[in-house]
mmCIF file of C-alpha atoms and ligand atoms in Angstrom:
data_model
loop_
_atom_site.group_PDB
_atom_site.id
_atom_site.type_symbol
_atom_site.label_atom_id
_atom_site.label_comp_id
_atom_site.label_asym_id
_atom_site.label_seq_id
_atom_site.Cartn_x
_atom_site.Cartn_y
_atom_site.Cartn_z
ATOM 1 C CA MET F 25 0.000 0.000 0.000
ATOM 2 C CA LEU F 26 1.804 3.097 -1.193
ATOM 3 C CA ASP F 27 0.616 6.472 0.048
ATOM 4 C CA ALA F 28 0.670 9.682 -1.984
ATOM 5 C CA CYS F 29 4.287 10.391 -0.876
ATOM 6 C CA GLY F 30 5.458 6.938 -1.916
ATOM 7 C CA ARG F 31 5.686 5.601 1.654
ATOM 8 C CA ASP F 32 4.943 1.874 1.768
ATOM 9 C CA ILE F 33 2.507 1.201 4.605
ATOM 10 C CA THR F 34 3.585 -2.133 6.029
ATOM 11 C CA TYR F 35 3.042 -1.627 9.759
ATOM 12 C CA LEU F 36 -0.290 -1.673 11.609
ATOM 13 C CA ARG F 37 -0.651 -0.896 15.288
ATOM 14 C CA VAL F 38 -3.877 -2.140 16.799
ATOM 15 C CA SER F 39 -5.242 -0.792 20.045
ATOM 16 C CA VAL F 40 -7.255 -3.832 21.184
ATOM 17 C CA THR F 41 -8.779 -1.919 24.107
ATOM 18 C CA ASP F 42 -8.668 1.646 25.376
ATOM 19 C CA ARG F 43 -8.927 0.358 28.960
ATOM 20 C CA CYS F 44 -6.020 -0.203 31.261
ATOM 21 C CA ASP F 45 -5.208 -1.384 34.774
ATOM 22 C CA PHE F 46 -2.868 1.622 35.216
ATOM 23 C CA ARG F 47 -3.582 5.345 34.965
ATOM 24 C CA CYS F 48 -0.158 6.710 34.022
ATOM 25 C CA ARG F 49 -0.335 10.429 34.667
ATOM 26 C CA TYR F 50 1.001 11.468 31.249
ATOM 27 C CA CYS F 51 -1.361 9.089 29.422
ATOM 28 C CA MET F 52 -4.733 9.083 31.218
ATOM 29 C CA ALA F 53 -6.824 11.125 33.580
ATOM 30 C CA GLU F 54 -7.830 9.450 36.845
ATOM 31 C CA HIS F 55 -11.418 9.294 35.641
ATOM 32 C CA MET F 56 -11.475 8.360 32.003
ATOM 33 C CA ARG F 57 -14.426 8.045 29.677
ATOM 34 C CA PHE F 58 -13.789 4.849 27.734
ATOM 35 C CA ALA F 59 -15.399 3.788 24.460
ATOM 36 C CA PRO F 60 -18.933 2.419 25.015
ATOM 37 C CA ARG F 61 -18.785 -1.373 25.038
ATOM 38 C CA ALA F 62 -21.288 -1.638 22.159
ATOM 39 C CA GLU F 63 -18.869 0.270 19.934
ATOM 40 C CA VAL F 64 -15.859 -1.868 20.791
ATOM 41 C CA LEU F 65 -15.197 -4.399 18.065
ATOM 42 C CA GLY F 66 -15.380 -8.053 19.017
ATOM 43 C CA LEU F 67 -12.192 -10.096 18.860
ATOM 44 C CA GLU F 68 -13.408 -11.853 15.700
ATOM 45 C CA GLU F 69 -14.049 -8.464 14.108
ATOM 46 C CA LEU F 70 -10.567 -7.258 15.020
ATOM 47 C CA ASP F 71 -9.141 -10.496 13.694
ATOM 48 C CA ARG F 72 -10.969 -10.024 10.380
ATOM 49 C CA LEU F 73 -9.831 -6.411 10.079
ATOM 50 C CA CYS F 74 -6.217 -7.373 10.747
ATOM 51 C CA ALA F 75 -6.450 -10.100 8.131
ATOM 52 C CA VAL F 76 -7.631 -7.526 5.584
ATOM 53 C CA PHE F 77 -4.657 -5.292 6.375
ATOM 54 C CA VAL F 78 -2.302 -8.249 6.044
ATOM 55 C CA ARG F 79 -3.842 -9.079 2.672
ATOM 56 C CA LEU F 80 -3.279 -5.461 1.613
ATOM 57 C CA GLY F 81 0.429 -5.596 2.424
ATOM 58 C CA VAL F 82 0.925 -5.092 6.159
ATOM 59 C CA ARG F 83 3.948 -7.155 7.258
ATOM 60 C CA LYS F 84 4.156 -6.151 10.892
ATOM 61 C CA LEU F 85 1.381 -6.066 13.491
ATOM 62 C CA ARG F 86 1.738 -4.584 16.955
ATOM 63 C CA LEU F 87 -0.994 -5.009 19.542
ATOM 64 C CA THR F 88 -1.246 -2.179 21.998
ATOM 65 C CA GLY F 89 -3.883 -0.279 23.948
ATOM 66 C CA GLY F 90 -4.804 0.800 26.587
ATOM 67 C CA GLU F 91 -3.294 -2.311 27.994
ATOM 68 C CA PRO F 92 -3.632 -5.159 25.484
ATOM 69 C CA LEU F 93 -3.270 -7.891 28.106
ATOM 70 C CA VAL F 94 -6.338 -6.744 30.091
ATOM 71 C CA ARG F 95 -8.682 -7.492 27.177
ATOM 72 C CA ARG F 96 -10.472 -10.727 27.911
ATOM 73 C CA GLY F 97 -9.763 -13.352 25.267
ATOM 74 C CA VAL F 98 -6.811 -11.470 23.776
ATOM 75 C CA GLY F 99 -4.874 -14.746 23.792
ATOM 76 C CA ASP F 100 -7.329 -16.162 21.227
ATOM 77 C CA LEU F 101 -6.794 -13.134 18.985
ATOM 78 C CA ILE F 102 -3.020 -13.471 19.251
ATOM 79 C CA ARG F 103 -3.207 -17.163 18.437
ATOM 80 C CA SER F 104 -5.287 -16.448 15.366
ATOM 81 C CA LEU F 105 -2.996 -13.634 14.210
ATOM 82 C CA GLY F 106 -0.034 -15.950 14.734
ATOM 83 C CA GLY F 107 -1.469 -17.973 11.851
ATOM 84 C CA HIS F 108 -0.370 -15.188 9.478
ATOM 85 C CA LEU F 109 3.197 -15.680 10.709
ATOM 86 C CA ALA F 110 2.965 -19.392 10.082
ATOM 87 C CA SER F 111 1.644 -18.811 6.544
ATOM 88 C CA GLY F 112 4.418 -16.320 5.776
ATOM 89 C CA ALA F 113 1.970 -13.460 5.149
ATOM 90 C CA LEU F 114 3.249 -11.584 8.200
ATOM 91 C CA ASP F 115 6.863 -10.997 9.258
ATOM 92 C CA GLU F 116 6.266 -9.952 12.830
ATOM 93 C CA LEU F 117 3.578 -10.013 15.505
ATOM 94 C CA THR F 118 4.429 -8.126 18.645
ATOM 95 C CA LEU F 119 2.957 -6.090 21.456
ATOM 96 C CA THR F 120 3.507 -3.116 23.713
ATOM 97 C CA THR F 121 2.499 -3.742 27.300
ATOM 98 C CA ASN F 122 2.819 -2.282 30.758
ATOM 99 C CA GLY F 123 4.082 -5.709 31.794
ATOM 100 C CA ALA F 124 1.810 -6.118 34.827
ATOM 101 C CA ASN F 125 0.076 -9.200 33.368
ATOM 102 C CA LEU F 126 2.963 -10.431 31.257
ATOM 103 C CA ALA F 127 3.986 -13.215 33.632
ATOM 104 C CA ARG F 128 0.642 -14.933 32.971
ATOM 105 C CA HIS F 129 0.828 -14.539 29.196
ATOM 106 C CA ALA F 130 4.513 -14.847 28.316
ATOM 107 C CA ALA F 131 4.674 -18.558 27.482
ATOM 108 C CA ALA F 132 1.479 -18.403 25.390
ATOM 109 C CA LEU F 133 2.766 -15.381 23.484
ATOM 110 C CA ALA F 134 5.965 -17.211 22.611
ATOM 111 C CA ALA F 135 3.958 -20.256 21.509
ATOM 112 C CA CYS F 136 1.935 -18.025 19.119
ATOM 113 C CA GLY F 137 5.076 -16.851 17.344
ATOM 114 C CA VAL F 138 5.620 -13.563 19.189
ATOM 115 C CA ARG F 139 9.381 -13.004 19.416
ATOM 116 C CA ARG F 140 9.682 -9.523 20.873
ATOM 117 C CA VAL F 141 7.700 -7.375 23.284
ATOM 118 C CA ASN F 142 8.070 -3.765 24.349
ATOM 119 C CA VAL F 143 7.539 -3.166 28.032
ATOM 120 C CA SER F 144 6.933 0.365 29.296
ATOM 121 C CA LEU F 145 8.805 1.129 32.490
ATOM 122 C CA ASP F 146 9.616 4.640 33.648
ATOM 123 C CA THR F 147 11.281 4.031 37.007
ATOM 124 C CA LEU F 148 12.865 1.350 39.169
ATOM 125 C CA ARG F 149 11.738 3.071 42.377
ATOM 126 C CA PRO F 150 8.568 1.362 43.688
ATOM 127 C CA GLU F 151 7.079 4.508 45.223
ATOM 128 C CA VAL F 152 7.727 6.605 42.102
ATOM 129 C CA PHE F 153 6.257 3.777 40.022
ATOM 130 C CA ARG F 154 3.101 3.808 42.152
ATOM 131 C CA SER F 155 2.839 7.569 41.821
ATOM 132 C CA VAL F 156 3.368 7.691 38.031
ATOM 133 C CA THR F 157 1.032 4.773 37.248
ATOM 134 C CA ARG F 158 -1.368 5.712 40.094
ATOM 135 C CA ARG F 159 -2.071 2.016 40.760
ATOM 136 C CA GLY F 160 0.739 -0.175 39.456
ATOM 137 C CA GLU F 161 3.189 -2.339 41.370
ATOM 138 C CA LEU F 162 6.751 -2.365 40.121
ATOM 139 C CA SER F 163 7.272 -5.963 41.302
ATOM 140 C CA ASP F 164 4.518 -7.210 38.942
ATOM 141 C CA VAL F 165 6.224 -5.603 35.963
ATOM 142 C CA LEU F 166 9.649 -6.928 36.917
ATOM 143 C CA ALA F 167 8.141 -10.415 37.270
ATOM 144 C CA GLY F 168 6.516 -10.006 33.858
ATOM 145 C CA ILE F 169 9.805 -9.015 32.252
ATOM 146 C CA ALA F 170 11.599 -11.959 33.853
ATOM 147 C CA ALA F 171 8.890 -14.380 32.667
ATOM 148 C CA ALA F 172 9.033 -12.998 29.139
ATOM 149 C CA ARG F 173 12.780 -13.460 29.019
ATOM 150 C CA ARG F 174 12.481 -16.990 30.373
ATOM 151 C CA ALA F 175 9.968 -17.722 27.620
ATOM 152 C CA GLY F 176 12.580 -16.643 25.073
ATOM 153 C CA LEU F 177 11.063 -13.274 24.179
ATOM 154 C CA THR F 178 13.343 -10.331 23.439
ATOM 155 C CA VAL F 179 12.293 -7.466 25.694
ATOM 156 C CA LYS F 180 12.788 -3.810 24.866
ATOM 157 C CA ILE F 181 12.189 -1.245 27.587
ATOM 158 C CA ASN F 182 10.350 2.014 26.760
ATOM 159 C CA THR F 183 10.822 4.882 29.189
ATOM 160 C CA VAL F 184 9.035 8.222 29.025
ATOM 161 C CA VAL F 185 11.412 10.842 30.428
ATOM 162 C CA LEU F 186 9.584 13.101 32.896
ATOM 163 C CA ALA F 187 10.917 16.340 34.316
ATOM 164 C CA GLY F 188 11.349 16.175 38.079
ATOM 165 C CA ILE F 189 10.168 12.539 38.213
ATOM 166 C CA ASN F 190 12.654 10.162 36.593
ATOM 167 C CA GLU F 191 15.067 12.393 34.684
ATOM 168 C CA ASP F 192 17.698 11.718 37.375
ATOM 169 C CA GLU F 193 17.227 7.956 36.998
ATOM 170 C CA ILE F 194 17.997 7.461 33.328
ATOM 171 C CA ALA F 195 21.574 6.286 33.884
ATOM 172 C CA ASP F 196 20.321 3.700 36.419
ATOM 173 C CA LEU F 197 17.643 2.463 34.004
ATOM 174 C CA LEU F 198 20.294 2.232 31.302
ATOM 175 C CA GLY F 199 22.630 0.189 33.521
ATOM 176 C CA TRP F 200 19.768 -2.077 34.607
ATOM 177 C CA ALA F 201 18.382 -2.714 31.087
ATOM 178 C CA HIS F 202 21.755 -3.188 29.424
ATOM 179 C CA GLY F 203 22.930 -5.343 32.327
ATOM 180 C CA GLN F 204 20.277 -7.861 31.245
ATOM 181 C CA GLY F 205 20.877 -7.457 27.532
ATOM 182 C CA MET F 206 17.732 -5.384 26.898
ATOM 183 C CA ASP F 207 17.578 -2.336 24.614
ATOM 184 C CA LEU F 208 16.324 0.852 26.238
ATOM 185 C CA VAL F 209 14.299 3.471 24.356
ATOM 186 C CA LEU F 210 13.754 6.937 25.792
ATOM 187 C CA ILE F 211 10.574 8.774 24.751
ATOM 188 C CA GLU F 212 9.770 12.458 24.953
ATOM 189 C CA VAL F 213 6.444 13.071 26.645
ATOM 190 C CA MET F 214 3.802 14.122 24.113
ATOM 191 C CA PRO F 215 0.845 16.464 24.571
ATOM 192 C CA LEU F 216 -2.080 14.084 23.942
ATOM 193 C CA GLY F 217 -5.438 14.256 25.698
ATOM 194 C CA GLU F 218 -6.574 16.097 28.793
ATOM 195 C CA VAL F 219 -4.695 14.493 31.656
ATOM 196 C CA ASP F 220 -5.009 15.746 35.229
ATOM 197 C CA PRO F 221 -2.781 18.710 36.058
ATOM 198 C CA TRP F 222 0.579 17.367 37.059
ATOM 199 C CA GLY F 223 2.666 20.408 37.695
ATOM 200 C CA GLY F 224 2.568 21.542 34.070
ATOM 201 C CA ASP F 225 4.466 20.168 31.126
ATOM 202 C CA ARG F 226 6.923 17.414 32.086
ATOM 203 C CA LEU F 227 8.890 17.654 28.853
ATOM 204 C CA VAL F 228 12.624 17.101 29.026
ATOM 205 C CA PRO F 229 14.046 17.517 25.506
ATOM 206 C CA LEU F 230 15.917 14.336 24.687
ATOM 207 C CA SER F 231 18.763 16.438 23.319
ATOM 208 C CA LEU F 232 19.319 17.467 26.951
ATOM 209 C CA VAL F 233 19.024 13.883 28.231
ATOM 210 C CA ARG F 234 21.549 12.773 25.652
ATOM 211 C CA ALA F 235 23.965 15.551 26.596
ATOM 212 C CA ARG F 236 23.715 14.555 30.267
ATOM 213 C CA LEU F 237 24.340 10.890 29.464
ATOM 214 C CA ALA F 238 27.234 11.797 27.168
ATOM 215 C CA ALA F 239 28.994 13.352 30.165
ATOM 216 C CA ARG F 240 29.094 9.871 31.775
ATOM 217 C CA PHE F 241 28.965 7.396 28.897
ATOM 218 C CA GLY F 242 30.538 7.017 25.481
ATOM 219 C CA LEU F 243 27.637 7.292 22.997
ATOM 220 C CA THR F 244 28.188 6.477 19.348
ATOM 221 C CA ASP F 245 25.488 6.896 16.691
ATOM 222 C CA ILE F 246 24.706 3.607 14.971
ATOM 223 C CA PRO F 247 22.626 2.980 11.831
ATOM 224 C CA TYR F 248 20.502 0.366 13.674
ATOM 225 C CA THR F 249 16.760 0.668 13.045
ATOM 226 C CA THR F 250 13.632 -1.284 13.869
ATOM 227 C CA GLY F 251 11.816 0.617 11.130
ATOM 228 C CA GLY F 252 10.472 3.079 13.692
ATOM 229 C CA PRO F 253 11.223 6.655 14.655
ATOM 230 C CA ALA F 254 13.984 5.895 17.187
ATOM 231 C CA ARG F 255 17.534 7.172 16.658
ATOM 232 C CA TRP F 256 20.034 4.693 18.122
ATOM 233 C CA VAL F 257 23.396 4.909 19.839
ATOM 234 C CA ARG F 258 25.774 2.283 21.215
ATOM 235 C CA VAL F 259 26.826 2.825 24.827
ATOM 236 C CA ALA F 260 30.547 2.055 25.152
ATOM 237 C CA GLU F 261 30.520 1.156 28.855
ATOM 238 C CA THR F 262 27.617 -1.315 28.639
ATOM 239 C CA GLY F 263 27.889 -2.444 25.025
ATOM 240 C CA GLY F 264 24.088 -2.006 24.825
ATOM 241 C CA ARG F 265 21.804 -0.044 22.498
ATOM 242 C CA LEU F 266 19.955 3.092 23.495
ATOM 243 C CA GLY F 267 17.183 4.628 21.366
ATOM 244 C CA PHE F 268 15.713 8.123 21.393
ATOM 245 C CA ILE F 269 12.192 8.951 20.219
ATOM 246 C CA ALA F 270 11.802 12.702 20.142
ATOM 247 C CA PRO F 271 8.655 13.618 18.218
ATOM 248 C CA ARG F 272 8.550 17.186 19.521
ATOM 249 C CA SER F 273 12.111 18.081 18.655
ATOM 250 C CA HIS F 274 12.750 15.876 15.644
ATOM 251 C CA ASP F 275 10.531 15.348 12.637
ATOM 252 C CA PHE F 276 10.513 11.695 11.587
ATOM 253 C CA CYS F 277 7.496 11.680 9.302
ATOM 254 C CA ARG F 278 9.333 11.254 6.002
ATOM 255 C CA THR F 279 9.907 7.556 6.618
ATOM 256 C CA CYS F 280 6.702 6.758 8.534
ATOM 257 C CA ASN F 281 5.359 3.379 7.390
ATOM 258 C CA ARG F 282 2.597 2.911 9.963
ATOM 259 C CA VAL F 283 -1.116 3.381 10.480
ATOM 260 C CA ARG F 284 -3.174 2.860 13.633
ATOM 261 C CA LEU F 285 -6.451 1.083 14.298
ATOM 262 C CA THR F 286 -8.498 1.685 17.447
ATOM 263 C CA CYS F 287 -10.659 -0.870 19.244
ATOM 264 C CA THR F 288 -13.755 0.771 17.724
ATOM 265 C CA GLY F 289 -12.453 0.320 14.184
ATOM 266 C CA ARG F 290 -11.265 3.865 13.617
ATOM 267 C CA LEU F 291 -8.221 4.105 11.370
ATOM 268 C CA TYR F 292 -5.770 6.899 12.145
ATOM 269 C CA LEU F 293 -3.243 7.640 9.461
ATOM 270 C CA CYS F 294 -1.038 9.687 11.796
ATOM 271 C CA LEU F 295 -0.566 9.665 15.570
ATOM 272 C CA GLY F 296 -0.317 13.436 15.571
ATOM 273 C CA ARG F 297 -3.468 14.224 13.572
ATOM 274 C CA GLU F 298 -7.177 14.057 14.331
ATOM 275 C CA SER F 299 -8.327 12.875 10.907
ATOM 276 C CA ALA F 300 -9.513 9.276 10.840
ATOM 277 C CA VAL F 301 -11.689 6.863 8.890
ATOM 278 C CA GLU F 302 -14.433 4.746 10.471
ATOM 279 C CA LEU F 303 -14.077 1.139 9.319
ATOM 280 C CA ALA F 304 -16.680 -0.413 11.645
ATOM 281 C CA PRO F 305 -19.718 0.358 9.416
ATOM 282 C CA LEU F 306 -18.008 -1.271 6.433
ATOM 283 C CA LEU F 307 -16.895 -4.226 8.527
ATOM 284 C CA ARG F 308 -20.335 -4.755 9.999
ATOM 285 C CA GLY F 309 -22.208 -3.826 6.841
ATOM 286 C CA SER F 310 -21.003 -6.628 4.610
ATOM 287 C CA GLU F 311 -19.560 -10.102 4.779
ATOM 288 C CA SER F 312 -17.417 -9.240 1.803
ATOM 289 C CA ASP F 313 -14.159 -7.371 2.454
ATOM 290 C CA GLU F 314 -14.284 -5.488 -0.834
ATOM 291 C CA ALA F 315 -15.610 -2.146 0.474
ATOM 292 C CA LEU F 316 -13.264 -2.372 3.432
ATOM 293 C CA CYS F 317 -10.241 -2.859 1.178
ATOM 294 C CA GLY F 318 -11.269 0.094 -0.976
ATOM 295 C CA ALA F 319 -11.746 2.356 2.048
ATOM 296 C CA ILE F 320 -8.373 1.377 3.534
ATOM 297 C CA ARG F 321 -6.554 1.957 0.246
ATOM 298 C CA ALA F 322 -8.252 5.353 -0.194
ATOM 299 C CA ALA F 323 -7.426 6.329 3.404
ATOM 300 C CA VAL F 324 -3.767 5.415 2.994
ATOM 301 C CA LEU F 325 -3.581 7.671 -0.055
ATOM 302 C CA ARG F 326 -4.654 10.527 2.222
ATOM 303 C CA LYS F 327 -2.031 9.815 4.914
ATOM 304 C CA PRO F 328 -0.759 13.221 6.081
ATOM 305 C CA THR F 329 2.789 14.113 5.154
ATOM 306 C CA GLY F 330 3.586 15.148 8.722
ATOM 307 C CA HIS F 331 2.350 15.374 12.284
ATOM 308 C CA ASP F 332 0.880 18.313 14.117
ATOM 309 C CA PHE F 333 2.760 18.301 17.418
ATOM 310 C CA ALA F 334 4.413 21.529 18.413
ATOM 311 C CA LEU F 335 8.017 21.216 17.343
ATOM 312 C CA GLY F 336 10.314 22.468 20.041
ATOM 313 C CA THR F 337 8.766 23.602 23.289
ATOM 314 C CA ALA F 338 6.529 26.481 22.202
ATOM 315 C CA GLY F 339 3.055 26.451 20.728
ATOM 316 C CA ALA F 340 0.278 23.887 21.066
ATOM 317 C CA GLY F 341 1.082 21.280 23.653
ATOM 318 C CA SER F 342 2.967 23.647 25.898
ATOM 319 C CA ALA F 343 1.558 25.349 28.980
ATOM 320 C CA GLY F 344 -0.388 22.201 29.855
ATOM 321 C CA HIS F 345 -2.650 22.271 26.794
ATOM 322 C CA PRO F 346 -2.800 19.079 24.755
ATOM 323 C CA ALA F 347 -1.970 19.454 21.076
ATOM 324 C CA LEU F 348 -4.668 16.853 20.421
ATOM 325 C CA ALA F 349 -7.792 15.955 22.392
ATOM 326 C CA ARG F 350 -7.255 12.218 21.895
ATOM 327 C CA HIS F 351 -5.497 10.298 24.660
ATOM 328 C CA MET F 352 -2.508 8.104 23.851
ATOM 329 C CA SER F 353 -4.475 5.122 25.203
ATOM 330 C CA VAL F 354 -6.873 5.394 22.233
ATOM 331 C CA THR F 355 -4.216 4.741 19.602
ATOM 332 C CA GLY F 356 -1.581 3.041 21.727
ATOM 333 C CA GLY F 357 1.449 5.178 20.911
HETATM 334 N N1 LIG R 419 -0.330 0.041 28.059
HETATM 335 C C1 LIG R 419 0.750 -0.279 27.198
HETATM 336 C C2 LIG R 419 2.044 0.337 27.684
HETATM 337 O O1 LIG R 419 2.000 1.206 28.551
HETATM 338 O O2 LIG R 419 3.083 -0.053 27.158
HETATM 339 C C3 LIG R 419 0.516 0.075 25.753
HETATM 340 C C4 LIG R 419 -0.168 1.388 25.451
HETATM 341 S S1 LIG R 419 0.741 2.844 25.921
HETATM 342 C C5 LIG R 419 -0.370 4.101 25.410
HETATM 343 C C6 LIG R 419 2.035 2.850 24.709
HETATM 344 C C7 LIG R 419 3.210 3.719 25.011
HETATM 345 O O3 LIG R 419 2.812 5.070 24.966
HETATM 346 C C8 LIG R 419 3.863 3.510 26.360
HETATM 347 O O4 LIG R 419 5.238 3.255 26.196
HETATM 348 C C9 LIG R 419 3.643 4.815 27.075
HETATM 349 O O5 LIG R 419 4.687 5.117 27.951
HETATM 350 C C10 LIG R 419 3.542 5.770 25.928
HETATM 351 N N2 LIG R 419 2.831 7.003 26.242
HETATM 352 C C11 LIG R 419 1.605 7.146 26.781
HETATM 353 N N3 LIG R 419 1.254 8.442 26.888
HETATM 354 C C12 LIG R 419 2.302 9.146 26.400
HETATM 355 C C13 LIG R 419 2.564 10.528 26.229
HETATM 356 N N4 LIG R 419 1.676 11.452 26.591
HETATM 357 N N5 LIG R 419 3.746 10.884 25.679
HETATM 358 C C14 LIG R 419 4.654 9.953 25.295
HETATM 359 N N6 LIG R 419 4.469 8.633 25.432
HETATM 360 C C15 LIG R 419 3.304 8.231 25.977
HETATM 361 FE FE1 LIG R 420 -2.066 2.285 30.618
HETATM 362 FE FE2 LIG R 420 0.013 2.201 28.994
HETATM 363 FE FE3 LIG R 420 -1.380 4.471 29.263
HETATM 364 FE FE4 LIG R 420 0.111 3.629 31.287
HETATM 365 S S1 LIG R 420 0.851 4.244 29.260
HETATM 366 S S2 LIG R 420 -2.028 4.327 31.408
HETATM 367 S S3 LIG R 420 -0.037 1.442 31.100
HETATM 368 S S4 LIG R 420 -2.129 2.611 28.394
#
């Protein structure tokens, strides 16, 4: 599926639920309004939609959320999607998780053909973890990571860098992740959705984080890529890889190969834009996939050339105002 700029859309991220067992302060408000259950697609419907995308040329599927592992029956969906790996139609099936329920699911994920998972972890301090997630327990996530590794999954750690919260802990997280052979990716906090006031914008430009780390570690740019927006360096002292995802200070749209599907069947062509296409009526309106295929192809042709986040620290998204009304938990990052 080529878009109008010639970008080949081969990567679909699917938010299988907008619900979550955490309420991370940068992602959700304490009291969230979730999608009405009647609008949430059934697992068979999601499975069918994913199959259509695979038929149209998607080679990589990432399940996300909300928290994908809190959706009841998600294991059945993953097993079914794993069939596309077995047939060779799909190169990779993976997921992004908060890790709290990973211990229970790790072995089954591996059996379905999942090889890698991203686990979000912003701190190794239990009390900070409780405060950031509002209801998570660090020990559950650490147990989940250990179980995933035992099951043979490659684990990558995603950390959102937060001013005054964990910015002083990045070197420790780096040592911990690399000490176990895990890549670490640092993410700049993005202005998505009304979240409860939390002392204003927590943005720490990753250029600053990198400069601080460079005072302690040897960082060398490497051409490594997972096809995503991260810029990678090798850390001399640990031998490990460190990625930086800096949407607000670095424009990575030129090579974007991804689109996003929500649990209600809404297709977003860009994380940083409001425009979307509703696929649920087409999915539910016909047993044939023809109209669905046409709508997806037409939508991809309209994929925006670039996102709408404030670049730098001024403009929309600063001063506590979200650049977009939609929460990250709707599209899954
Ligand atoms: N619940 C899963 C998790 O936390 O990994 C998957 C969904 S979560 C929305 C996906 C990723 O988005 C996580 O790594 C999370 O840290 C990140 N995220 C959420 N809100 C964000 C924000 N406002 N800015 C930057 N990253 C954000
Ligand atoms: Fe839940 Fe993930 Fe959002 Fe945290 S970042 S509230 S774990 S969806």
